[in-house]
CSV table of C-alpha atoms in Angstrom, one decimal:
chain,number,residue,atom,x,y,z
A,27,UNK,CA,0.0,0.0,0.0
A,28,UNK,CA,1.3,3.4,-0.9
A,29,UNK,CA,1.7,6.4,1.5
A,30,UNK,CA,-1.5,8.0,2.8
A,31,UNK,CA,-1.7,11.8,2.5
A,32,UNK,CA,-4.0,14.3,4.1
A,33,UNK,CA,-7.5,14.1,2.6
A,34,UNK,CA,-7.1,10.6,1.3
A,35,UNK,CA,-10.0,8.2,1.8
A,36,UNK,CA,-8.7,5.4,3.9
A,37,UNK,CA,-11.5,3.0,3.0
A,38,UNK,CA,-10.8,3.5,-0.7
A,39,UNK,CA,-7.0,3.2,-0.2
A,40,UNK,CA,-7.5,-0.1,1.6
A,41,UNK,CA,-10.0,-1.4,-0.9
A,42,UNK,CA,-7.7,-0.4,-3.8
A,43,UNK,CA,-4.8,-2.2,-2.1
A,44,UNK,CA,-6.8,-5.3,-1.6
A,45,UNK,CA,-8.1,-5.4,-5.2
A,46,UNK,CA,-4.6,-5.0,-6.5
A,47,UNK,CA,-3.7,-8.1,-4.5
A,48,UNK,CA,-6.8,-9.9,-5.7
A,49,UNK,CA,-8.2,-9.9,-2.2
A,50,UNK,CA,-11.7,-9.0,-1.1
A,51,UNK,CA,-13.6,-8.6,2.2
A,52,UNK,CA,-16.4,-11.0,3.1
A,53,UNK,CA,-19.2,-10.7,5.6
A,54,UNK,CA,-18.0,-10.7,9.3
A,55,UNK,CA,-14.4,-9.8,8.4
A,56,UNK,CA,-12.8,-7.4,10.8
A,57,UNK,CA,-10.4,-4.9,9.3
A,58,UNK,CA,-7.7,-3.8,11.8
A,59,UNK,CA,-6.2,-0.5,10.8
A,60,UNK,CA,-3.1,1.3,12.1
A,61,UNK,CA,-3.8,4.7,13.7
A,62,UNK,CA,-1.0,6.2,11.6
A,63,UNK,CA,-2.8,6.1,8.3
A,64,UNK,CA,-6.1,7.3,9.8
A,65,UNK,CA,-4.3,10.2,11.5
A,66,UNK,CA,-2.4,11.1,8.3
A,67,UNK,CA,-5.6,11.0,6.2
A,68,UNK,CA,-7.3,13.2,8.8
A,69,UNK,CA,-4.5,15.8,8.7
A,70,UNK,CA,-3.4,15.2,12.3
A,71,UNK,CA,0.2,15.9,11.5
A,72,UNK,CA,1.7,18.8,13.5
A,73,UNK,CA,4.9,20.7,12.6
A,74,UNK,CA,6.9,21.2,15.8
A,75,UNK,CA,8.3,24.5,14.5
A,76,UNK,CA,4.7,25.9,14.7
A,77,UNK,CA,4.1,24.9,18.3
A,78,UNK,CA,4.6,27.5,21.1
A,79,UNK,CA,5.0,25.7,24.4
A,80,UNK,CA,3.4,27.1,27.6
A,81,UNK,CA,5.3,27.5,30.8
A,82,UNK,CA,3.8,24.2,32.0
A,83,UNK,CA,5.1,22.4,29.0
A,84,UNK,CA,8.5,23.9,29.3
A,85,UNK,CA,8.7,22.7,33.0
A,86,UNK,CA,7.5,19.2,32.2
A,87,UNK,CA,9.9,19.0,29.3
A,88,UNK,CA,12.8,19.9,31.5
A,89,UNK,CA,11.8,17.3,34.1
A,90,UNK,CA,11.5,14.6,31.5
A,91,UNK,CA,14.3,15.7,29.1
A,92,UNK,CA,11.8,15.9,26.2
A,93,UNK,CA,11.2,18.5,23.5
A,94,UNK,CA,9.0,21.2,25.0
A,95,UNK,CA,7.0,21.6,21.8
A,96,UNK,CA,6.2,17.9,21.8
A,97,UNK,CA,5.2,18.1,25.5
A,98,UNK,CA,2.9,21.0,24.6
A,99,UNK,CA,1.1,18.9,22.1
A,100,UNK,CA,0.8,16.0,24.7
A,101,UNK,CA,-0.7,18.4,27.2
A,102,UNK,CA,-3.2,19.7,24.6
A,103,UNK,CA,-4.3,16.1,23.9
A,104,UNK,CA,-4.6,15.1,27.6
A,105,UNK,CA,-6.7,15.7,30.6
A,106,UNK,CA,-4.2,14.5,33.2
A,107,UNK,CA,-0.5,13.7,33.5
A,108,UNK,CA,-0.4,10.5,35.6
A,109,UNK,CA,3.4,9.7,35.8
A,110,UNK,CA,6.6,11.3,34.7
A,111,UNK,CA,10.2,10.4,34.8
A,112,UNK,CA,13.2,11.0,32.5
A,113,UNK,CA,12.0,10.2,28.9
A,114,UNK,CA,8.6,9.1,30.1
A,115,UNK,CA,5.3,10.9,30.3
A,116,UNK,CA,2.1,8.8,30.9
A,117,UNK,CA,-1.1,10.7,30.5
A,118,UNK,CA,-4.8,10.1,30.4
A,119,UNK,CA,-5.7,11.6,27.0
A,120,UNK,CA,-9.0,13.2,26.2
A,121,UNK,CA,-10.4,10.0,24.8
A,122,UNK,CA,-9.8,8.3,28.2
A,123,UNK,CA,-6.8,6.3,27.0
A,124,UNK,CA,-4.0,5.9,29.6
A,125,UNK,CA,-0.8,5.9,27.5
A,126,UNK,CA,2.7,7.2,27.0
A,127,UNK,CA,3.1,10.5,25.2
A,128,UNK,CA,-0.6,10.9,24.5
A,129,UNK,CA,0.0,8.5,21.6
A,130,UNK,CA,2.0,11.2,19.7
A,131,UNK,CA,4.4,9.5,17.3
A,132,UNK,CA,7.5,10.8,15.7
A,133,UNK,CA,8.2,7.6,13.6
A,134,UNK,CA,6.8,7.0,10.2
A,135,UNK,CA,6.1,10.7,9.4
A,136,UNK,CA,7.8,12.0,6.3
A,137,UNK,CA,9.0,15.2,7.8
A,138,UNK,CA,11.5,14.8,10.7
A,139,UNK,CA,10.2,18.0,12.3
A,140,UNK,CA,6.6,16.8,12.3
A,141,UNK,CA,4.6,14.5,14.6
A,142,UNK,CA,1.4,12.6,14.3
A,143,UNK,CA,-1.5,12.9,16.8
A,144,UNK,CA,-4.2,10.3,17.4
A,145,UNK,CA,-7.3,10.7,15.3
A,146,UNK,CA,-9.6,13.3,16.8
A,147,UNK,CA,-12.5,10.8,17.3
A,148,UNK,CA,-11.3,7.3,16.6
A,149,UNK,CA,-14.7,5.7,17.0
A,150,UNK,CA,-16.1,8.0,14.3
A,151,UNK,CA,-13.1,7.3,12.1
A,152,UNK,CA,-13.8,3.6,12.4
A,153,UNK,CA,-17.5,4.1,11.6
A,154,UNK,CA,-16.7,6.1,8.5
A,155,UNK,CA,-14.0,3.7,7.2
A,156,UNK,CA,-16.4,0.8,7.9
A,157,UNK,CA,-19.2,2.4,5.9
A,158,UNK,CA,-16.7,3.0,3.0
A,159,UNK,CA,-15.5,-0.6,3.0
A,160,UNK,CA,-19.0,-2.0,3.3
A,161,UNK,CA,-20.1,0.1,0.3
A,162,UNK,CA,-17.1,-1.0,-1.9
A,163,UNK,CA,-17.4,-4.7,-1.2
A,164,UNK,CA,-21.1,-5.0,-0.4
A,165,UNK,CA,-20.5,-6.7,2.9
A,166,UNK,CA,-21.2,-6.2,6.6
A,167,UNK,CA,-17.8,-6.0,8.4
A,168,UNK,CA,-16.2,-4.6,11.5
A,169,UNK,CA,-13.3,-2.1,11.9
A,170,UNK,CA,-10.8,-1.6,14.7
A,171,UNK,CA,-8.3,1.2,14.7
A,172,UNK,CA,-5.2,0.3,16.7
A,173,UNK,CA,-2.1,1.9,18.2
A,174,UNK,CA,0.8,0.4,20.1
A,175,UNK,CA,0.5,0.9,23.9
A,176,UNK,CA,3.0,0.2,26.7
A,177,UNK,CA,1.6,-1.5,29.7
A,178,UNK,CA,2.0,-1.2,33.4
A,179,UNK,CA,4.2,-3.9,34.9
A,180,UNK,CA,5.3,-5.4,31.6
A,181,UNK,CA,7.9,-4.5,29.0
A,182,UNK,CA,7.2,-4.1,25.3
A,183,UNK,CA,4.2,-2.6,23.5
A,184,UNK,CA,1.1,-4.3,22.5
A,185,UNK,CA,-1.3,-3.3,19.8
A,186,UNK,CA,-4.4,-1.9,21.5
A,187,UNK,CA,-7.8,-0.8,20.2
A,188,UNK,CA,-8.4,2.9,20.1
A,189,UNK,CA,-11.5,3.0,18.0
A,190,UNK,CA,-14.1,0.4,16.8
A,191,UNK,CA,-17.2,0.0,14.7
A,192,UNK,CA,-19.2,-3.1,14.1
A,193,UNK,CA,-17.2,-5.2,16.7
A,194,UNK,CA,-18.1,-6.5,20.1
A,195,UNK,CA,-15.2,-4.8,21.9
A,196,UNK,CA,-15.8,-6.3,25.3
A,197,UNK,CA,-17.5,-9.8,25.5
A,198,UNK,CA,-19.8,-10.1,28.4
A,199,UNK,CA,-19.7,-13.7,29.6
A,200,UNK,CA,-21.6,-13.1,32.8
A,201,UNK,CA,-23.9,-16.0,33.6
A,202,UNK,CA,-22.1,-18.5,31.4
A,203,UNK,CA,-21.2,-21.8,33.1
A,204,UNK,CA,-17.7,-23.2,33.4
A,205,UNK,CA,-16.7,-26.7,32.5
A,206,UNK,CA,-18.4,-28.1,35.6
A,207,UNK,CA,-21.6,-26.1,35.4
A,208,UNK,CA,-20.6,-23.4,37.9
A,209,UNK,CA,-20.7,-19.7,37.3
A,210,UNK,CA,-17.7,-18.6,35.3
A,211,UNK,CA,-15.3,-16.4,37.3
A,212,UNK,CA,-14.0,-14.4,34.4
A,213,UNK,CA,-16.9,-12.4,33.0
A,214,UNK,CA,-15.6,-9.8,30.6
A,215,UNK,CA,-13.1,-10.5,27.8
A,216,UNK,CA,-11.3,-7.7,26.0
A,217,UNK,CA,-11.9,-9.1,22.5
A,218,UNK,CA,-11.0,-6.0,20.6
A,219,UNK,CA,-7.7,-5.7,22.3
A,220,UNK,CA,-6.8,-9.3,21.7
A,221,UNK,CA,-7.6,-8.8,18.0
A,222,UNK,CA,-5.6,-5.5,18.0
A,223,UNK,CA,-2.6,-7.1,19.6
A,224,UNK,CA,-2.3,-10.0,17.2
A,225,UNK,CA,-3.0,-7.9,14.1
A,226,UNK,CA,-0.5,-5.3,15.1
A,227,UNK,CA,2.1,-8.0,15.6
A,228,UNK,CA,1.5,-9.2,12.1
A,229,UNK,CA,1.4,-5.6,10.7
A,230,UNK,CA,4.8,-4.8,12.2
A,231,UNK,CA,6.4,-1.6,13.4
A,232,UNK,CA,9.4,-1.2,11.1
A,233,UNK,CA,9.8,-0.2,7.5
A,234,UNK,CA,8.4,-3.4,6.2
A,235,UNK,CA,5.2,-2.7,8.1
A,236,UNK,CA,1.8,-2.9,6.5
A,237,UNK,CA,-0.9,-0.5,7.8
A,238,UNK,CA,-3.9,-2.9,8.0
A,239,UNK,CA,-4.8,-6.5,8.5
A,240,UNK,CA,-8.0,-8.5,8.0
A,241,UNK,CA,-9.3,-10.9,10.6
A,242,UNK,CA,-11.5,-13.6,9.1
A,243,UNK,CA,-13.5,-16.2,10.9
A,244,UNK,CA,-13.9,-14.4,14.2
A,245,UNK,CA,-17.7,-14.1,14.5
A,246,UNK,CA,-17.9,-11.2,16.9
A,247,UNK,CA,-19.0,-8.7,14.3
A,248,UNK,CA,-22.1,-6.8,15.5
A,249,UNK,CA,-23.9,-3.6,15.1
A,250,UNK,CA,-22.1,-2.4,18.2
A,251,UNK,CA,-20.4,1.0,18.0
A,252,UNK,CA,-17.3,2.2,19.8
A,253,UNK,CA,-15.0,0.8,22.4
A,254,UNK,CA,-16.2,2.8,25.4
A,255,UNK,CA,-16.9,-0.5,27.2
A,256,UNK,CA,-13.2,-1.2,27.2
A,257,UNK,CA,-12.3,1.9,29.1
A,258,UNK,CA,-12.3,1.6,32.9
A,259,UNK,CA,-13.9,4.6,34.5
A,260,UNK,CA,-11.4,6.7,36.5
A,261,UNK,CA,-13.4,6.1,39.7
A,262,UNK,CA,-13.1,2.3,39.3
A,263,UNK,CA,-9.4,2.3,38.5
A,264,UNK,CA,-6.9,1.5,41.2
A,265,UNK,CA,-3.8,2.5,39.1
A,266,UNK,CA,-4.2,6.2,38.2
B,25,UNK,CA,-9.6,-33.0,24.8
B,26,UNK,CA,-10.6,-34.8,28.0
B,27,UNK,CA,-10.1,-33.6,31.6
B,28,UNK,CA,-6.5,-33.4,32.8
B,29,UNK,CA,-5.7,-35.0,36.2
B,30,UNK,CA,-2.8,-34.7,38.6
B,31,UNK,CA,0.2,-36.6,37.2
B,32,UNK,CA,-1.0,-36.5,33.6
B,33,UNK,CA,1.6,-35.7,31.0
B,34,UNK,CA,0.4,-32.5,29.3
B,35,UNK,CA,2.5,-33.0,26.2
B,36,UNK,CA,1.1,-36.5,25.7
B,37,UNK,CA,-2.4,-35.3,26.3
B,38,UNK,CA,-2.1,-32.5,23.7
B,39,UNK,CA,-0.4,-34.8,21.2
B,40,UNK,CA,-3.0,-37.5,21.7
B,41,UNK,CA,-5.8,-34.9,21.1
B,42,UNK,CA,-4.2,-33.6,18.0
B,43,UNK,CA,-3.7,-37.1,16.6
B,44,UNK,CA,-7.3,-38.0,17.2
B,45,UNK,CA,-8.2,-34.9,15.1
B,46,UNK,CA,-5.7,-35.9,12.4
B,47,UNK,CA,-3.6,-32.8,13.2
B,48,UNK,CA,0.1,-32.6,13.8
B,49,UNK,CA,2.7,-30.0,14.7
B,50,UNK,CA,5.2,-28.7,12.2
B,51,UNK,CA,8.5,-26.9,12.7
B,52,UNK,CA,8.1,-23.3,14.1
B,53,UNK,CA,4.6,-23.9,15.4
B,54,UNK,CA,3.9,-22.3,18.7
B,55,UNK,CA,1.6,-24.2,21.1
B,56,UNK,CA,-0.3,-21.9,23.4
B,57,UNK,CA,-1.5,-23.8,26.5
B,58,UNK,CA,-4.0,-22.7,29.2
B,59,UNK,CA,-2.4,-22.5,32.7
B,60,UNK,CA,-5.3,-24.5,34.0
B,61,UNK,CA,-4.4,-27.8,32.5
B,62,UNK,CA,-0.7,-27.3,33.4
B,63,UNK,CA,-1.6,-26.5,37.0
B,64,UNK,CA,-3.9,-29.5,37.2
B,65,UNK,CA,-1.3,-31.9,35.9
B,66,UNK,CA,1.2,-30.5,38.3
B,67,UNK,CA,-1.1,-31.0,41.3
B,68,UNK,CA,-1.6,-27.3,42.0
B,69,UNK,CA,-5.2,-27.8,43.3
B,70,UNK,CA,-5.7,-26.8,46.9
B,71,UNK,CA,-8.7,-27.7,49.0
B,72,UNK,CA,-9.9,-24.6,50.9
B,73,UNK,CA,-11.0,-26.8,53.8
B,74,UNK,CA,-7.4,-27.6,54.5
B,75,UNK,CA,-6.2,-24.0,54.5
B,76,UNK,CA,-5.7,-22.3,57.9
B,77,UNK,CA,-5.7,-18.5,57.4
B,78,UNK,CA,-3.3,-16.3,59.3
B,79,UNK,CA,-4.4,-13.1,61.1
B,80,UNK,CA,-3.2,-11.1,58.1
B,81,UNK,CA,-5.3,-13.1,55.7
B,82,UNK,CA,-8.4,-12.8,57.9
B,83,UNK,CA,-7.9,-9.0,58.0
B,84,UNK,CA,-7.4,-8.7,54.3
B,85,UNK,CA,-10.4,-11.0,53.6
B,86,UNK,CA,-12.6,-8.8,55.8
B,87,UNK,CA,-11.4,-5.6,54.0
B,88,UNK,CA,-12.1,-7.1,50.6
B,89,UNK,CA,-15.1,-9.3,51.4
B,90,UNK,CA,-13.3,-12.5,50.2
B,91,UNK,CA,-12.9,-16.0,51.7
B,92,UNK,CA,-10.0,-15.8,54.2
B,93,UNK,CA,-8.7,-19.2,53.1
B,94,UNK,CA,-8.5,-18.1,49.5
B,95,UNK,CA,-6.8,-14.9,50.7
B,96,UNK,CA,-4.3,-17.0,52.7
B,97,UNK,CA,-3.4,-18.9,49.5
B,98,UNK,CA,-3.0,-15.6,47.6
B,99,UNK,CA,-0.6,-14.2,50.2
B,100,UNK,CA,1.4,-17.4,50.1
B,101,UNK,CA,1.8,-17.0,46.4
B,102,UNK,CA,2.7,-13.3,46.6
B,103,UNK,CA,5.5,-11.0,47.5
B,104,UNK,CA,3.4,-7.8,47.8
B,105,UNK,CA,-0.2,-6.7,47.9
B,106,UNK,CA,-0.4,-3.7,45.6
B,107,UNK,CA,-4.1,-2.7,45.7
B,108,UNK,CA,-7.2,-3.8,47.5
B,109,UNK,CA,-10.8,-2.9,47.5
B,110,UNK,CA,-14.1,-4.7,47.9
B,111,UNK,CA,-13.8,-8.0,45.9
B,112,UNK,CA,-10.4,-7.0,44.4
B,113,UNK,CA,-6.9,-7.9,45.5
B,114,UNK,CA,-4.0,-7.1,43.2
B,115,UNK,CA,-0.7,-8.6,44.1
B,116,UNK,CA,2.8,-9.0,42.7
B,117,UNK,CA,3.2,-12.8,42.9
B,118,UNK,CA,6.4,-14.6,43.4
B,119,UNK,CA,7.0,-15.0,39.7
B,120,UNK,CA,6.9,-11.2,39.3
B,121,UNK,CA,3.4,-11.1,37.7
B,122,UNK,CA,1.2,-8.3,38.8
B,123,UNK,CA,-2.3,-9.7,38.7
B,124,UNK,CA,-5.6,-10.1,40.5
B,125,UNK,CA,-5.9,-12.8,43.1
B,126,UNK,CA,-2.4,-14.1,42.5
B,127,UNK,CA,-3.9,-15.9,39.5
B,128,UNK,CA,-5.8,-18.3,41.8
B,129,UNK,CA,-8.9,-19.6,40.0
B,130,UNK,CA,-12.1,-21.1,41.3
B,131,UNK,CA,-13.6,-21.8,37.9
B,132,UNK,CA,-13.1,-25.0,35.9
B,133,UNK,CA,-12.1,-27.1,39.0
B,134,UNK,CA,-14.1,-30.2,39.6
B,135,UNK,CA,-14.6,-29.7,43.3
B,136,UNK,CA,-16.4,-26.5,44.3
B,137,UNK,CA,-14.3,-26.4,47.5
B,138,UNK,CA,-11.0,-26.4,45.6
B,139,UNK,CA,-9.0,-23.8,43.8
B,140,UNK,CA,-6.2,-23.9,41.3
B,141,UNK,CA,-2.8,-22.1,41.8
B,142,UNK,CA,-0.5,-21.1,38.9
B,143,UNK,CA,2.2,-23.6,38.0
B,144,UNK,CA,5.1,-23.5,40.5
B,145,UNK,CA,7.6,-22.5,37.7
B,146,UNK,CA,5.7,-21.8,34.4
B,147,UNK,CA,8.9,-21.4,32.3
B,148,UNK,CA,10.0,-24.9,33.4
B,149,UNK,CA,6.6,-26.2,32.7
B,150,UNK,CA,6.8,-24.7,29.2
B,151,UNK,CA,10.2,-26.2,28.6
B,152,UNK,CA,9.1,-29.7,29.7
B,153,UNK,CA,6.0,-29.7,27.6
B,154,UNK,CA,7.9,-28.3,24.6
B,155,UNK,CA,10.4,-31.2,24.9
B,156,UNK,CA,7.6,-33.7,25.1
B,157,UNK,CA,5.8,-32.3,22.0
B,158,UNK,CA,9.1,-32.0,20.1
B,159,UNK,CA,9.8,-35.7,20.8
B,160,UNK,CA,6.4,-36.9,19.8
B,161,UNK,CA,6.2,-35.0,16.5
B,162,UNK,CA,10.0,-34.8,15.7
B,163,UNK,CA,9.8,-31.0,15.3
B,164,UNK,CA,11.3,-27.8,16.7
B,165,UNK,CA,8.5,-25.7,18.2
B,166,UNK,CA,7.7,-23.1,20.9
B,167,UNK,CA,5.4,-23.2,23.9
B,168,UNK,CA,3.6,-20.4,25.7
B,169,UNK,CA,1.6,-21.0,28.9
B,170,UNK,CA,-1.1,-18.4,29.3
B,171,UNK,CA,-3.5,-17.1,31.9
B,172,UNK,CA,-6.2,-14.4,31.7
B,173,UNK,CA,-5.1,-11.1,33.3
B,174,UNK,CA,-6.9,-7.9,34.0
B,175,UNK,CA,-5.2,-4.7,33.1
B,176,UNK,CA,-4.8,-1.3,34.6
B,177,UNK,CA,-7.0,1.3,33.0
B,178,UNK,CA,-9.1,-1.1,30.8
B,179,UNK,CA,-11.9,-3.4,31.4
B,180,UNK,CA,-11.9,-7.1,30.4
B,181,UNK,CA,-9.3,-9.7,30.7
B,182,UNK,CA,-6.6,-10.5,28.1
B,183,UNK,CA,-4.7,-13.8,27.7
B,184,UNK,CA,-1.2,-13.1,28.9
B,185,UNK,CA,2.0,-15.2,28.8
B,186,UNK,CA,3.1,-16.6,32.1
B,187,UNK,CA,5.7,-19.1,30.8
B,188,UNK,CA,7.5,-19.7,27.6
B,189,UNK,CA,10.1,-21.9,25.9
B,190,UNK,CA,11.4,-21.6,22.4
B,191,UNK,CA,9.7,-18.3,21.7
B,192,UNK,CA,11.1,-14.8,21.4
B,193,UNK,CA,8.9,-13.3,24.1
B,194,UNK,CA,10.0,-9.7,23.6
B,195,UNK,CA,11.1,-8.6,20.1
B,196,UNK,CA,13.9,-6.1,20.3
B,197,UNK,CA,13.5,-3.7,17.3
B,198,UNK,CA,16.1,-1.2,18.4
B,199,UNK,CA,18.1,0.2,15.5
B,200,UNK,CA,15.5,-0.8,12.9
B,201,UNK,CA,14.5,2.0,10.6
B,202,UNK,CA,11.0,3.4,10.2
B,203,UNK,CA,9.4,3.8,6.7
B,204,UNK,CA,11.4,7.0,6.1
B,205,UNK,CA,14.8,5.6,7.3
B,206,UNK,CA,14.8,7.2,10.7
B,207,UNK,CA,15.2,5.4,13.9
B,208,UNK,CA,12.1,3.5,15.0
B,209,UNK,CA,10.5,5.0,18.1
B,210,UNK,CA,8.9,1.8,19.4
B,211,UNK,CA,11.7,-0.6,20.2
B,212,UNK,CA,10.3,-3.5,22.1
B,213,UNK,CA,7.3,-5.6,21.1
B,214,UNK,CA,5.6,-7.9,23.5
B,215,UNK,CA,5.2,-10.7,21.0
B,216,UNK,CA,4.4,-13.5,23.5
B,217,UNK,CA,1.6,-11.5,25.0
B,218,UNK,CA,0.1,-10.7,21.5
B,219,UNK,CA,0.1,-14.4,20.7
B,220,UNK,CA,-1.3,-15.2,24.2
B,221,UNK,CA,-4.1,-12.7,23.8
B,222,UNK,CA,-5.3,-14.0,20.5
B,223,UNK,CA,-4.9,-17.7,21.3
B,224,UNK,CA,-6.8,-17.2,24.6
B,225,UNK,CA,-9.6,-15.4,22.8
B,226,UNK,CA,-10.0,-18.4,20.4
B,227,UNK,CA,-9.6,-21.0,23.3
B,228,UNK,CA,-12.5,-19.3,25.2
B,229,UNK,CA,-13.2,-19.1,28.9
B,230,UNK,CA,-16.5,-20.9,29.2
B,231,UNK,CA,-17.6,-24.5,29.1
B,232,UNK,CA,-17.0,-24.8,25.4
B,233,UNK,CA,-13.4,-23.8,25.9
B,234,UNK,CA,-10.4,-25.7,24.6
B,235,UNK,CA,-7.2,-25.7,26.6
B,236,UNK,CA,-4.7,-25.2,23.8
B,237,UNK,CA,-4.2,-23.5,20.4
B,238,UNK,CA,-1.5,-23.9,17.8
B,239,UNK,CA,-0.1,-20.8,16.1
B,240,UNK,CA,1.3,-21.6,12.7
B,241,UNK,CA,3.3,-19.3,10.4
B,242,UNK,CA,4.6,-16.9,13.0
B,243,UNK,CA,8.4,-17.3,12.6
B,244,UNK,CA,9.5,-16.1,16.0
B,245,UNK,CA,10.4,-19.5,17.3
B,246,UNK,CA,13.9,-19.5,18.8
B,247,UNK,CA,16.0,-21.3,21.3
B,248,UNK,CA,15.1,-18.5,23.7
B,249,UNK,CA,14.0,-19.6,27.1
B,250,UNK,CA,11.5,-18.0,29.5
B,251,UNK,CA,9.6,-14.7,29.5
B,252,UNK,CA,11.7,-12.8,32.0
B,253,UNK,CA,12.3,-10.1,29.4
B,254,UNK,CA,8.6,-9.3,29.5
B,255,UNK,CA,8.5,-8.5,33.2
B,256,UNK,CA,9.3,-4.9,34.0
B,257,UNK,CA,11.6,-4.6,37.0
B,258,UNK,CA,10.0,-3.1,40.1
B,259,UNK,CA,12.4,-0.2,40.1
B,260,UNK,CA,11.6,0.7,36.5
B,261,UNK,CA,7.8,0.5,37.1
B,262,UNK,CA,5.8,3.7,37.7
B,263,UNK,CA,2.6,1.8,38.6
B,264,UNK,CA,3.3,-0.3,41.7
């Protein structure tokens, strides 16, 4: 797939790429899409040279040894800074995602002076791309938009859902029996994140990376919208 | 696959099940195995009636509204209690895993009065099962043992690696270029957890669940041992 530029239609770009490879979507496929191409298409690139950091950003940048203009963008995208240390800023962003650097990425952007923000409304992006792909292929599918998140307690990033449409993001297994007929102890399964993690592993991070993957055969497509159910409410969370 | 009992050979049980289904392992396959059958085979079932809770366990049980005998087992398996509230105890267990309830499970155990601890040494279990499967099928494979973990900040559980053999658990991408030839920002990828998450989703939690899955085509098998690289050191961790 070629590079995506601002204003490009992500659904058409994916459909075109699939058709060139003699591939097509079928009912119940789930298309997992890297945040990067969605953000680029939506014009979420920011030139650092155009950013004027506030005093708060300058202070936090000094504490963490980061570029103050980058920190300014992180603060603009966030509602709270949860942790900071040299080279690390963990925020709660305005979508409710707890993540490093507010998901702002310096990799895979053409211009070394530019950075890429997350999509403004990833659930809406997913819904729009889904509608586009459904129209092209005449099918009912799901879409998950993913980014790579670090985790508390464990090293390494894991692809994580940041937007969804047409997918059961959180499976509610309450009331289901275990193998011996008793109530199952585990009651909610983060299906969208499991799909996001595997698809991101296959998509890759480096220069050979591909920006989307198709999950076939997983029958959790639904008319469900968004991934709000995956986000723990702040008041229920023991780690922020 | 039938029920696993104490003393059963997990590798033989998996191999027998595959053969009955006319399936076989090939080089580079990764066999993902539920902690539950490993723990059962290793005799990690504990009868609650035989547990004598300490004063500390009784206090923590009262605080969290849990069974004091269950809490006693959690404390025995843990080095620190990180968070507690009604119905929730998050510990760092003696393997270094940060998880709810020290991974102790009341579901899927025949006897309602019994619980299942994690394997005593999941990396060793993985190594032993790998050797058994490699001998049966004459192949070089990887093994990941998984359990379902909750996460900070997000609802729902995700299958997570607790033991590994013959798998690159953490991919080190340092020095690799991004699409535009610059240094990649994301440098470590939690491959074993991505595989664990997807395989666990397919294996399922409920009564129709199957206790293992085979990943084919993912070429990250290696002579690597263990998943220590996935565990963030306490001194590097901002959330415990």
